[in-house]
PDB file of C-alpha atoms in Angstrom:
ATOM      1  CA  MET A1291      -9.352  -0.263  13.224  1.00 53.00           C
ATOM      2  CA  LYS A1292     -10.655  -2.825  10.752  1.00 52.00           C
ATOM      3  CA  LEU A1293      -8.789  -2.503   7.487  1.00 50.00           C
ATOM      4  CA  LYS A1294     -10.734  -2.022   4.273  1.00 48.00           C
ATOM      5  CA  LYS A1295     -10.367  -4.887   1.821  1.00 39.00           C
ATOM      6  CA  CYS A1296      -8.416  -2.751  -0.630  1.00 36.00           C
ATOM      7  CA  ALA A1297      -5.973  -1.457   1.954  1.00 39.00           C
ATOM      8  CA  ALA A1298      -3.318  -4.063   2.537  1.00 36.00           C
ATOM      9  CA  ALA A1299      -1.349  -1.503   4.442  1.00 30.00           C
ATOM     10  CA  LEU A1300      -0.146   1.130   6.704  1.00 26.00           C
ATOM     11  CA  LEU A1301      -0.894   4.223   8.923  1.00 24.00           C
ATOM     12  CA  VAL A1302      -0.844   6.047  12.304  1.00 23.00           C
ATOM     13  CA  SER A1303      -2.426   8.850  14.275  1.00 22.00           C
ATOM     14  CA  SER A1304      -0.403  11.906  15.081  1.00 22.00           C
ATOM     15  CA  CYS A1305       0.198  11.801  18.796  1.00 21.00           C
ATOM     16  CA  LEU A1306       3.011  13.153  20.941  1.00 19.00           C
ATOM     17  CA  LEU A1307       6.025  11.277  22.163  1.00 23.00           C
ATOM     18  CA  THR A1308       7.322  13.109  25.172  1.00 24.00           C
ATOM     19  CA  GLY A1309       9.738  12.457  27.959  1.00 26.00           C
ATOM     20  CA  CYS A1310      10.767  14.168  31.178  1.00 27.00           C
ATOM     21  CA  SER A1311      14.348  14.543  32.263  1.00 30.00           C
ATOM     22  CA  SER A1312      17.498  14.353  30.196  1.00 31.00           C
ATOM     23  CA  SER A1313      19.076  11.729  32.427  1.00 36.00           C
ATOM     24  CA  ALA A1314      18.587   8.005  32.006  1.00 38.00           C
ATOM     25  CA  LYS A1315      15.421   6.872  33.703  1.00 42.00           C
ATOM     26  CA  LYS A1316      14.516   3.492  35.173  1.00 40.00           C
ATOM     27  CA  VAL A1317      11.055   2.009  35.602  1.00 43.00           C
ATOM     28  CA  ASP A1318      10.761  -1.442  37.198  1.00 42.00           C
ATOM     29  CA  SER A1319      14.547  -1.838  36.830  1.00 41.00           C
ATOM     30  CA  LYS A1320      14.387  -1.198  33.072  1.00 43.00           C
ATOM     31  CA  TYR A1321      15.942   1.748  31.280  1.00 42.00           C
ATOM     32  CA  VAL A1322      13.462   3.978  29.476  1.00 46.00           C
ATOM     33  CA  VAL A1323      14.513   5.026  25.982  1.00 42.00           C
ATOM     34  CA  ALA A1324      11.467   7.204  25.317  1.00 45.00           C
ATOM     35  CA  SER A1325       7.951   7.786  26.539  1.00 45.00           C
ATOM     36  CA  LEU A1326       4.806   7.866  24.417  1.00 44.00           C
ATOM     37  CA  SER A1327       2.253  10.278  25.825  1.00 44.00           C
ATOM     38  CA  LYS A1328      -1.238  11.341  24.846  1.00 42.00           C
ATOM     39  CA  GLY A1329      -3.385  13.252  27.274  1.00 47.00           C
ATOM     40  CA  ASN A1330      -2.828  11.850  30.747  1.00 48.00           C
ATOM     41  CA  LYS A1331      -1.674   8.446  29.504  1.00 47.00           C
ATOM     42  CA  THR A1332       1.987   7.539  29.132  1.00 49.00           C
ATOM     43  CA  LYS A1333       3.621   4.413  27.761  1.00 46.00           C
ATOM     44  CA  ASN A1334       7.341   3.844  28.169  1.00 49.00           C
ATOM     45  CA  ILE A1335       9.597   2.348  25.521  1.00 45.00           C
ATOM     46  CA  PHE A1336      12.296   0.307  27.257  1.00 47.00           C
ATOM     47  CA  ALA A1337      15.820  -0.371  26.082  1.00 43.00           C
ATOM     48  CA  ASP A1338      15.250  -4.058  26.832  1.00 42.00           C
ATOM     49  CA  ASP A1339      12.475  -4.080  24.251  1.00 43.00           C
ATOM     50  CA  LEU A1340      14.744  -2.717  21.552  1.00 40.00           C
ATOM     51  CA  TYR A1341      16.807  -5.857  21.126  1.00 38.00           C
ATOM     52  CA  LYS A1342      20.044  -4.921  22.840  1.00 42.00           C
ATOM     53  CA  ASP A1343      22.164  -6.917  20.392  1.00 41.00           C
ATOM     54  CA  VAL A1344      20.741  -4.829  17.520  1.00 40.00           C
ATOM     55  CA  LEU A1345      21.184  -1.499  19.260  1.00 42.00           C
ATOM     56  CA  ASP A1346      24.777  -2.300  20.211  1.00 45.00           C
ATOM     57  CA  SER A1347      25.566  -2.666  16.524  1.00 45.00           C
ATOM     58  CA  SER A1348      26.018   0.795  15.035  1.00 44.00           C
ATOM     59  CA  SER A1349      26.786  -0.667  11.605  1.00 51.00           C
ATOM     60  CA  ASN A1350      23.141  -0.687  10.530  1.00 77.00           C
ATOM     61  CA  ASN A1351      21.361   2.473  11.599  1.00 87.00           C
ATOM     62  CA  SER A1352      18.190   1.627   9.675  1.00 87.00           C
ATOM     63  CA  THR A1353      17.855  -1.545  11.758  1.00 85.00           C
ATOM     64  CA  VAL A1354      17.968   0.549  14.914  1.00 87.00           C
ATOM     65  CA  PHE A1355      15.337   2.907  13.507  1.00 91.00           C
ATOM     66  CA  ASN A1356      13.120  -0.013  12.499  1.00 89.00           C
ATOM     67  CA  ALA A1357      13.397  -1.483  15.994  1.00 87.00           C
ATOM     68  CA  VAL A1358      12.338   1.815  17.567  1.00 88.00           C
ATOM     69  CA  LEU A1359       9.559   2.225  15.002  1.00 91.00           C
ATOM     70  CA  GLN A1360       8.202  -1.291  15.592  1.00 89.00           C
ATOM     71  CA  ASN A1361       8.139  -0.760  19.339  1.00 84.00           C
ATOM     72  CA  LEU A1362       6.343   2.553  18.884  1.00 88.00           C
ATOM     73  CA  ILE A1363       3.771   0.802  16.691  1.00 91.00           C
ATOM     74  CA  ASP A1364       3.394  -2.031  19.200  1.00 91.00           C
ATOM     75  CA  LYS A1365       2.630   0.492  21.931  1.00 87.00           C
ATOM     76  CA  LYS A1366       0.294   2.641  19.832  1.00 89.00           C
ATOM     77  CA  PHE A1367      -1.390  -0.109  17.799  1.00 92.00           C
ATOM     78  CA  PRO A1368      -1.292  -3.320  19.835  1.00 94.00           C
ATOM     79  CA  VAL A1369      -2.591  -6.447  18.134  1.00 94.00           C
ATOM     80  CA  ASN A1370      -6.368  -6.771  18.504  1.00 93.00           C
ATOM     81  CA  GLU A1371      -9.145  -9.066  17.282  1.00 94.00           C
ATOM     82  CA  ASP A1372      -9.635  -7.111  14.056  1.00 91.00           C
ATOM     83  CA  MET A1373      -5.960  -7.509  13.166  1.00 91.00           C
ATOM     84  CA  GLU A1374      -6.106 -11.226  13.953  1.00 93.00           C
ATOM     85  CA  GLU A1375      -9.171 -11.572  11.744  1.00 90.00           C
ATOM     86  CA  ASP A1376      -7.523  -9.638   8.894  1.00 87.00           C
ATOM     87  CA  ALA A1377      -4.451 -11.872   9.123  1.00 88.00           C
ATOM     88  CA  ASP A1378      -6.607 -15.014   9.071  1.00 90.00           C
ATOM     89  CA  THR A1379      -8.412 -13.687   5.989  1.00 86.00           C
ATOM     90  CA  ILE A1380      -5.094 -13.150   4.213  1.00 83.00           C
ATOM     91  CA  ILE A1381      -3.919 -16.657   5.118  1.00 86.00           C
ATOM     92  CA  SER A1382      -7.208 -18.132   3.897  1.00 87.00           C
ATOM     93  CA  GLN A1383      -6.888 -16.265   0.593  1.00 83.00           C
ATOM     94  CA  VAL A1384      -3.309 -17.470   0.118  1.00 85.00           C
ATOM     95  CA  ARG A1385      -4.309 -21.080   0.760  1.00 88.00           C
ATOM     96  CA  SER A1386      -7.316 -20.813  -1.580  1.00 87.00           C
ATOM     97  CA  TYR A1387      -5.158 -19.364  -4.343  1.00 83.00           C
ATOM     98  CA  TYR A1388      -2.605 -22.182  -4.122  1.00 86.00           C
ATOM     99  CA  LYS A1389      -5.305 -24.833  -3.905  1.00 91.00           C
ATOM    100  CA  ASN A1390      -6.999 -23.452  -7.026  1.00 87.00           C
ATOM    101  CA  GLN A1391      -3.671 -23.323  -8.860  1.00 85.00           C
ATOM    102  CA  TYR A1392      -2.122 -26.616  -7.749  1.00 89.00           C
ATOM    103  CA  GLY A1393      -4.992 -28.823  -6.590  1.00 92.00           C
ATOM    104  CA  ASP A1394      -5.002 -31.119  -3.573  1.00 88.00           C
ATOM    105  CA  ASP A1395      -1.191 -31.258  -3.466  1.00 89.00           C
ATOM    106  CA  TYR A1396      -0.908 -27.495  -3.086  1.00 89.00           C
ATOM    107  CA  LYS A1397       0.612 -27.657   0.404  1.00 91.00           C
ATOM    108  CA  SER A1398       4.042 -28.814  -0.757  1.00 91.00           C
ATOM    109  CA  THR A1399       4.228 -25.990  -3.330  1.00 89.00           C
ATOM    110  CA  LEU A1400       3.014 -23.464  -0.794  1.00 89.00           C
ATOM    111  CA  ASN A1401       5.567 -24.607   1.803  1.00 89.00           C
ATOM    112  CA  GLN A1402       8.321 -24.385  -0.812  1.00 88.00           C
ATOM    113  CA  GLN A1403       7.288 -20.829  -1.654  1.00 87.00           C
ATOM    114  CA  LEU A1404       7.196 -19.896   2.022  1.00 88.00           C
ATOM    115  CA  LYS A1405      10.723 -21.191   2.553  1.00 88.00           C
ATOM    116  CA  SER A1406      12.044 -19.405  -0.531  1.00 86.00           C
ATOM    117  CA  ALA A1407      10.555 -16.192   0.862  1.00 83.00           C
ATOM    118  CA  GLY A1408      12.312 -16.739   4.185  1.00 86.00           C
ATOM    119  CA  TYR A1409       9.443 -18.138   6.244  1.00 86.00           C
ATOM    120  CA  THR A1410       9.703 -21.400   8.181  1.00 91.00           C
ATOM    121  CA  ASN A1411       5.969 -22.045   8.082  1.00 90.00           C
ATOM    122  CA  MET A1412       2.572 -20.402   7.662  1.00 90.00           C
ATOM    123  CA  LYS A1413       2.486 -19.427  11.333  1.00 92.00           C
ATOM    124  CA  GLN A1414       5.575 -17.267  10.836  1.00 90.00           C
ATOM    125  CA  TYR A1415       4.060 -15.759   7.695  1.00 89.00           C
ATOM    126  CA  ARG A1416       0.900 -14.937   9.641  1.00 91.00           C
ATOM    127  CA  GLU A1417       2.966 -13.155  12.297  1.00 91.00           C
ATOM    128  CA  LYS A1418       4.530 -11.052   9.543  1.00 88.00           C
ATOM    129  CA  MET A1419       1.076 -10.210   8.174  1.00 87.00           C
ATOM    130  CA  ILE A1420      -0.036  -9.005  11.593  1.00 91.00           C
ATOM    131  CA  LYS A1421       2.966  -6.673  11.767  1.00 89.00           C
ATOM    132  CA  GLN A1422       2.077  -5.377   8.303  1.00 87.00           C
ATOM    133  CA  ILE A1423      -1.486  -4.757   9.445  1.00 88.00           C
ATOM    134  CA  GLN A1424      -0.201  -2.900  12.501  1.00 91.00           C
ATOM    135  CA  TYR A1425       1.980  -0.823  10.187  1.00 90.00           C
ATOM    136  CA  ALA A1426      -1.013  -0.163   7.948  1.00 88.00           C
ATOM    137  CA  ASN A1427      -2.969   1.179  10.891  1.00 89.00           C
ATOM    138  CA  PHE A1428       0.033   3.320  11.831  1.00 91.00           C
ATOM    139  CA  LEU A1429       0.020   4.987   8.419  1.00 91.00           C
ATOM    140  CA  LEU A1430      -3.741   5.116   7.910  1.00 90.00           C
ATOM    141  CA  ASP A1431      -4.385   6.906  11.164  1.00 90.00           C
ATOM    142  CA  TYR A1432      -1.939   9.634  10.159  1.00 94.00           C
ATOM    143  CA  ILE A1433      -3.599   9.924   6.748  1.00 93.00           C
ATOM    144  CA  ASP A1434      -7.001  10.247   8.390  1.00 91.00           C
ATOM    145  CA  ASP A1435      -5.742  13.079  10.588  1.00 94.00           C
ATOM    146  CA  ASN A1436      -3.924  14.820   7.734  1.00 95.00           C
ATOM    147  CA  PHE A1437      -6.048  13.779   4.779  1.00 94.00           C
ATOM    148  CA  ASP A1438      -6.156  17.059   2.878  1.00 95.00           C
ATOM    149  CA  ASN A1439      -2.392  17.571   3.000  1.00 95.00           C
ATOM    150  CA  VAL A1440      -1.590  13.964   2.100  1.00 96.00           C
ATOM    151  CA  PHE A1441      -4.110  13.827  -0.744  1.00 96.00           C
ATOM    152  CA  ASN A1442      -2.984  17.165  -2.205  1.00 96.00           C
ATOM    153  CA  ASP A1443       0.618  15.965  -2.138  1.00 96.00           C
ATOM    154  CA  TYR A1444      -0.388  12.683  -3.777  1.00 96.00           C
ATOM    155  CA  TYR A1445      -2.327  14.528  -6.489  1.00 96.00           C
ATOM    156  CA  GLN A1446       0.633  16.763  -7.239  1.00 95.00           C
ATOM    157  CA  GLN A1447       3.247  14.008  -7.223  1.00 95.00           C
ATOM    158  CA  CYS A1448       1.385  11.189  -8.994  1.00 95.00           C
ATOM    159  CA  SER A1449      -1.193  12.765 -11.371  1.00 96.00           C
ATOM    160  CA  PRO A1450      -3.988  10.290 -10.523  1.00 96.00           C
ATOM    161  CA  LYS A1451      -6.794   9.500 -12.965  1.00 96.00           C
ATOM    162  CA  TYR A1452     -10.050   7.627 -12.611  1.00 95.00           C
ATOM    163  CA  VAL A1453      -9.959   4.895 -15.260  1.00 96.00           C
ATOM    164  CA  SER A1454     -12.259   2.348 -16.877  1.00 97.00           C
ATOM    165  CA  LEU A1455     -11.348  -0.426 -19.315  1.00 97.00           C
ATOM    166  CA  ILE A1456     -12.720  -3.045 -21.667  1.00 97.00           C
ATOM    167  CA  LYS A1457     -10.838  -6.291 -22.144  1.00 97.00           C
ATOM    168  CA  ILE A1458     -11.134  -8.590 -25.148  1.00 96.00           C
ATOM    169  CA  SER A1459      -9.586 -11.953 -24.273  1.00 95.00           C
ATOM    170  CA  VAL A1460      -7.519 -13.627 -26.992  1.00 94.00           C
ATOM    171  CA  SER A1461      -5.750 -16.969 -27.124  1.00 93.00           C
ATOM    172  CA  ASP A1462      -2.588 -15.504 -28.696  1.00 92.00           C
ATOM    173  CA  THR A1463      -1.984 -11.748 -28.683  1.00 90.00           C
ATOM    174  CA  SER A1464       0.342 -12.003 -31.678  1.00 88.00           C
ATOM    175  CA  SER A1465      -2.088 -13.996 -33.859  1.00 92.00           C
ATOM    176  CA  LEU A1466      -5.782 -13.161 -33.568  1.00 93.00           C
ATOM    177  CA  THR A1467      -8.589 -15.412 -34.772  1.00 94.00           C
ATOM    178  CA  ASP A1468     -11.339 -14.063 -36.997  1.00 95.00           C
ATOM    179  CA  ASP A1469     -13.784 -14.082 -34.074  1.00 95.00           C
ATOM    180  CA  GLU A1470     -11.357 -12.184 -31.844  1.00 95.00           C
ATOM    181  CA  ASN A1471     -10.718  -9.592 -34.544  1.00 95.00           C
ATOM    182  CA  SER A1472     -14.435  -9.275 -35.122  1.00 96.00           C
ATOM    183  CA  LYS A1473     -15.157  -8.611 -31.442  1.00 97.00           C
ATOM    184  CA  ILE A1474     -12.389  -5.995 -31.191  1.00 96.00           C
ATOM    185  CA  ASN A1475     -13.754  -4.187 -34.240  1.00 96.00           C
ATOM    186  CA  GLU A1476     -17.311  -4.398 -32.922  1.00 96.00           C
ATOM    187  CA  VAL A1477     -16.294  -2.784 -29.631  1.00 97.00           C
ATOM    188  CA  LYS A1478     -14.314  -0.130 -31.484  1.00 96.00           C
ATOM    189  CA  GLU A1479     -17.345   0.681 -33.631  1.00 96.00           C
ATOM    190  CA  LEU A1480     -19.576   0.951 -30.563  1.00 96.00           C
ATOM    191  CA  ILE A1481     -17.128   3.304 -28.845  1.00 96.00           C
ATOM    192  CA  ASN A1482     -16.680   5.581 -31.849  1.00 93.00           C
ATOM    193  CA  ASN A1483     -20.039   5.597 -33.547  1.00 89.00           C
ATOM    194  CA  THR A1484     -22.869   5.039 -31.067  1.00 86.00           C
ATOM    195  CA  ASP A1485     -24.373   6.852 -28.111  1.00 89.00           C
ATOM    196  CA  LYS A1486     -23.820   3.823 -25.919  1.00 94.00           C
ATOM    197  CA  SER A1487     -21.663   4.742 -22.934  1.00 96.00           C
ATOM    198  CA  PHE A1488     -18.222   3.253 -22.381  1.00 97.00           C
ATOM    199  CA  GLY A1489     -19.473   1.770 -19.100  1.00 96.00           C
ATOM    200  CA  ASP A1490     -22.414   0.028 -20.756  1.00 96.00           C
ATOM    201  CA  ILE A1491     -20.143  -1.369 -23.473  1.00 97.00           C
ATOM    202  CA  ALA A1492     -17.758  -2.649 -20.806  1.00 97.00           C
ATOM    203  CA  GLN A1493     -20.617  -4.308 -18.949  1.00 96.00           C
ATOM    204  CA  ASP A1494     -21.817  -6.059 -22.112  1.00 95.00           C
ATOM    205  CA  TYR A1495     -18.533  -6.916 -23.839  1.00 96.00           C
ATOM    206  CA  SER A1496     -15.576  -6.865 -21.430  1.00 97.00           C
ATOM    207  CA  ASP A1497     -13.959 -10.192 -20.551  1.00 96.00           C
ATOM    208  CA  ASP A1498     -12.348  -8.784 -17.431  1.00 93.00           C
ATOM    209  CA  SER A1499     -14.404 -10.290 -14.596  1.00 88.00           C
ATOM    210  CA  THR A1500     -12.902  -7.906 -12.036  1.00 86.00           C
ATOM    211  CA  THR A1501     -14.178  -4.733 -13.700  1.00 92.00           C
ATOM    212  CA  SER A1502     -17.010  -5.673 -16.079  1.00 92.00           C
ATOM    213  CA  LYS A1503     -19.584  -5.813 -13.265  1.00 91.00           C
ATOM    214  CA  LYS A1504     -18.564  -2.278 -12.331  1.00 93.00           C
ATOM    215  CA  LYS A1505     -19.034  -0.989 -15.882  1.00 95.00           C
ATOM    216  CA  GLY A1506     -15.316  -1.283 -16.523  1.00 96.00           C
ATOM    217  CA  SER A1507     -14.227   0.784 -13.542  1.00 94.00           C
ATOM    218  CA  VAL A1508     -10.636   0.135 -12.493  1.00 93.00           C
ATOM    219  CA  GLY A1509     -10.572   2.997 -10.024  1.00 92.00           C
ATOM    220  CA  ILE A1510      -7.609   5.266  -9.411  1.00 93.00           C
ATOM    221  CA  VAL A1511      -4.510   4.842 -11.573  1.00 94.00           C
ATOM    222  CA  ASP A1512      -1.458   7.040 -11.014  1.00 95.00           C
ATOM    223  CA  THR A1513       2.002   7.476 -12.467  1.00 95.00           C
ATOM    224  CA  LYS A1514       3.539   5.320  -9.713  1.00 92.00           C
ATOM    225  CA  ASP A1515       1.184   2.457 -10.638  1.00 90.00           C
ATOM    226  CA  THR A1516       0.023   1.884  -7.073  1.00 86.00           C
ATOM    227  CA  ALA A1517      -2.951  -0.022  -8.562  1.00 85.00           C
ATOM    228  CA  GLY A1518      -0.637  -2.582 -10.185  1.00 87.00           C
ATOM    229  CA  ILE A1519      -1.966  -2.020 -13.714  1.00 92.00           C
ATOM    230  CA  SER A1520       1.301  -3.128 -15.334  1.00 91.00           C
ATOM    231  CA  ASP A1521       1.229  -6.451 -13.481  1.00 86.00           C
ATOM    232  CA  SER A1522      -2.481  -7.063 -14.079  1.00 88.00           C
ATOM    233  CA  TYR A1523      -2.860  -5.966 -17.695  1.00 92.00           C
ATOM    234  CA  GLY A1524       0.570  -5.167 -19.108  1.00 93.00           C
ATOM    235  CA  GLU A1525       2.919  -2.205 -19.281  1.00 94.00           C
ATOM    236  CA  GLU A1526       1.432  -1.110 -22.601  1.00 96.00           C
ATOM    237  CA  VAL A1527      -1.952  -0.569 -20.939  1.00 96.00           C
ATOM    238  CA  PHE A1528      -0.372   1.420 -18.130  1.00 96.00           C
ATOM    239  CA  ASN A1529       1.563   3.604 -20.580  1.00 96.00           C
ATOM    240  CA  ALA A1530      -1.578   4.241 -22.629  1.00 96.00           C
ATOM    241  CA  ILE A1531      -3.444   5.416 -19.538  1.00 96.00           C
ATOM    242  CA  ASN A1532      -0.661   7.876 -18.746  1.00 95.00           C
ATOM    243  CA  SER A1533      -0.862   9.310 -22.262  1.00 96.00           C
ATOM    244  CA  LEU A1534      -4.609  10.041 -22.124  1.00 97.00           C
ATOM    245  CA  ASN A1535      -6.362  13.166 -20.913  1.00 97.00           C
ATOM    246  CA  GLU A1536      -9.743  13.328 -19.220  1.00 97.00           C
ATOM    247  CA  GLY A1537     -12.530  12.007 -21.458  1.00 96.00           C
ATOM    248  CA  GLN A1538     -10.203  10.358 -23.964  1.00 97.00           C
ATOM    249  CA  VAL A1539     -10.461   6.700 -25.023  1.00 97.00           C
ATOM    250  CA  SER A1540      -7.571   4.670 -26.393  1.00 97.00           C
ATOM    251  CA  ASP A1541      -7.501   2.565 -29.518  1.00 96.00           C
ATOM    252  CA  ALA A1542      -7.167  -1.192 -29.014  1.00 96.00           C
ATOM    253  CA  ILE A1543      -4.010  -1.900 -26.953  1.00 96.00           C
ATOM    254  CA  GLN A1544      -2.179  -5.223 -26.993  1.00 95.00           C
ATOM    255  CA  GLY A1545      -1.803  -6.136 -23.323  1.00 93.00           C
ATOM    256  CA  SER A1546      -0.355  -9.127 -21.511  1.00 88.00           C
ATOM    257  CA  ASP A1547      -3.275 -11.487 -22.139  1.00 89.00           C
ATOM    258  CA  GLY A1548      -5.710  -9.654 -24.371  1.00 94.00           C
ATOM    259  CA  TYR A1549      -6.588  -6.425 -26.120  1.00 96.00           C
ATOM    260  CA  TYR A1550      -7.803  -3.429 -24.143  1.00 97.00           C
ATOM    261  CA  PHE A1551      -9.653  -0.175 -24.586  1.00 97.00           C
ATOM    262  CA  VAL A1552      -9.106   2.278 -21.738  1.00 97.00           C
ATOM    263  CA  LYS A1553     -10.868   5.506 -20.873  1.00 97.00           C
ATOM    264  CA  VAL A1554      -9.801   8.244 -18.461  1.00 97.00           C
ATOM    265  CA  THR A1555     -13.112   9.120 -16.821  1.00 95.00           C
ATOM    266  CA  SER A1556     -11.848  11.926 -14.600  1.00 96.00           C
ATOM    267  CA  THR A1557      -8.743  13.763 -13.481  1.00 97.00           C
ATOM    268  CA  ASN A1558     -10.686  16.273 -11.374  1.00 96.00           C
ATOM    269  CA  GLN A1559      -9.029  16.722  -7.992  1.00 95.00           C
ATOM    270  CA  LYS A1560     -12.274  17.223  -6.061  1.00 93.00           C
ATOM    271  CA  GLU A1561     -13.947  14.213  -7.670  1.00 93.00           C
ATOM    272  CA  LEU A1562     -10.967  11.929  -7.072  1.00 94.00           C
ATOM    273  CA  LYS A1563     -10.793  13.049  -3.469  1.00 92.00           C
ATOM    274  CA  LYS A1564     -14.274  11.641  -2.866  1.00 88.00           C
ATOM    275  CA  THR A1565     -13.337   8.130  -4.033  1.00 84.00           C
ATOM    276  CA  ASP A1566     -11.989   5.222  -1.972  1.00 74.00           C
ATOM    277  CA  ILE A1567      -8.441   6.540  -2.025  1.00 77.00           C
ATOM    278  CA  ASP A1568      -6.813   4.815   0.988  1.00 75.00           C
ATOM    279  CA  SER A1569      -4.723   2.283  -0.947  1.00 80.00           C
ATOM    280  CA  PRO A1570      -3.004   4.767  -3.295  1.00 87.00           C
ATOM    281  CA  LEU A1571      -2.271   7.132  -0.419  1.00 90.00           C
ATOM    282  CA  LEU A1572      -0.599   4.310   1.497  1.00 87.00           C
ATOM    283  CA  ALA A1573       1.617   3.302  -1.388  1.00 87.00           C
ATOM    284  CA  TYR A1574       2.574   6.459  -3.267  1.00 92.00           C
ATOM    285  CA  ASP A1575       5.331   7.803  -0.985  1.00 94.00           C
ATOM    286  CA  ASP A1576       8.231   5.537  -0.005  1.00 91.00           C
ATOM    287  CA  TYR A1577       9.177   8.063   2.676  1.00 95.00           C
ATOM    288  CA  LEU A1578       5.769   8.303   4.327  1.00 95.00           C
ATOM    289  CA  GLN A1579       6.828   6.327   7.388  1.00 94.00           C
ATOM    290  CA  TYR A1580       9.514   8.924   8.098  1.00 96.00           C
ATOM    291  CA  VAL A1581       7.034  11.766   7.644  1.00 96.00           C
ATOM    292  CA  VAL A1582       4.705  10.048  10.103  1.00 95.00           C
ATOM    293  CA  PHE A1583       7.478   9.306  12.598  1.00 94.00           C
ATOM    294  CA  ASP A1584       8.632  12.912  12.387  1.00 93.00           C
ATOM    295  CA  SER A1585       5.130  14.055  13.362  1.00 91.00           C
ATOM    296  CA  TYR A1586       5.808  12.690  16.849  1.00 82.00           C
ATOM    297  CA  LYS A1587       7.582  14.735  19.464  1.00 78.00           C
ATOM    298  CA  VAL A1588      10.192  12.468  21.014  1.00 73.00           C
ATOM    299  CA  THR A1589      12.373  12.960  24.057  1.00 73.00           C
ATOM    300  CA  TYR A1590      15.025  10.247  24.202  1.00 80.00           C
ATOM    301  CA  LYS A1591      16.703   8.931  27.340  1.00 81.00           C
ATOM    302  CA  ASP A1592      19.592   7.415  25.430  1.00 84.00           C
ATOM    303  CA  LYS A1593      21.671   9.924  23.470  1.00 88.00           C
ATOM    304  CA  SER A1594      23.229   7.345  21.148  1.00 88.00           C
ATOM    305  CA  ILE A1595      19.824   5.996  20.138  1.00 88.00           C
ATOM    306  CA  LYS A1596      18.531   9.533  19.714  1.00 90.00           C
ATOM    307  CA  LYS A1597      21.346  10.416  17.318  1.00 92.00           C
ATOM    308  CA  ILE A1598      20.973   7.233  15.281  1.00 92.00           C
ATOM    309  CA  VAL A1599      17.196   7.582  14.889  1.00 93.00           C
ATOM    310  CA  GLN A1600      17.206  11.301  14.226  1.00 94.00           C
ATOM    311  CA  ASP A1601      19.978  10.936  11.621  1.00 95.00           C
ATOM    312  CA  VAL A1602      18.047   8.199   9.818  1.00 95.00           C
ATOM    313  CA  VAL A1603      14.865  10.298   9.743  1.00 95.00           C
ATOM    314  CA  LYS A1604      16.693  13.481   8.744  1.00 95.00           C
ATOM    315  CA  ASN A1605      18.552  11.758   5.901  1.00 95.00           C
ATOM    316  CA  ALA A1606      15.362  10.114   4.640  1.00 95.00           C
ATOM    317  CA  LEU A1607      13.434  13.393   4.609  1.00 96.00           C
ATOM    318  CA  ASN A1608      16.332  15.112   2.822  1.00 96.00           C
ATOM    319  CA  GLU A1609      16.323  12.341   0.206  1.00 95.00           C
ATOM    320  CA  ARG A1610      12.586  12.870  -0.208  1.00 96.00           C
ATOM    321  CA  LYS A1611      13.099  16.593  -0.851  1.00 95.00           C
ATOM    322  CA  SER A1612      16.003  15.961  -3.205  1.00 94.00           C
ATOM    323  CA  GLY A1613      14.020  13.405  -5.209  1.00 92.00           C
ATOM    324  CA  ARG A1614      11.261  15.966  -5.661  1.00 90.00           C
ATOM    325  CA  GLY A1615      13.677  18.699  -6.717  1.00 87.00           C
ATOM    326  CA  GLU A1616      12.989  20.691  -3.587  1.00 84.00           C
ATOM    327  CA  ALA A1617      15.607  22.845  -1.929  1.00 65.00           C
TER     328      ALA A1617
END
């Protein structure tokens, strides 16, 4: 599966993990922990593959779960050419960003940032990106198979809105020049007292290069801020969006690097469902990986591993219910 540009993330199809007998099973002299089956095809997950030193340590159950999860993903979503290409694109974008920011000497700054993030070099970072892309496919495939249920849950939990904005760039948000004040007032007058649409005003006046070409469209914004509005434009802009109802337009908002007018274009569930919604659905639920894992039917060959993994999943799903105020 080739990831969409906006989806830097995670998903999986709902298939069955099944095993046979309750006793420990060996294949090619390796102990089988579990078997992944779909139709007539079966793939075994071996104890050797689960990093024996990790599994022998019962002090960190989440590490055991993550090891089992990663092996499941490796079996179900092995690295392919599309994933390699996506990883190379990410690496290229990272290098371009640092080169634009720091010039020809960008490599030393980039290497310093890699080390501070725990990576020895770019090759190791690329390997991490590939695992993230695998994880994204793991989640996305599940969302595709269960789209209605996932979207309805997202809509209920995060109150998404389709949003557009107009940005007026200023040199100092606390001290506006006459020209900056004049432009803000001109946009305000156009919004309040003309028949010109918000999108047309955004196209003609907005200084936000990301959205102005799309008539100000930001896309989906939700209460969890999966679109990163706070980071991009400022917390004040994000809070203003949350306070607006469908069709409403804000007054001028002082953001992180300019003044903004925002409009909630739609909150209609059916309309939002038709948009490119993959990214928000991947990011809105911190417990989604456990929901997806729980959709598999697993027969374990190692009782200790079974207990560890099932306890981790059970506790996570209980936390999810508790956080939502569910019984």
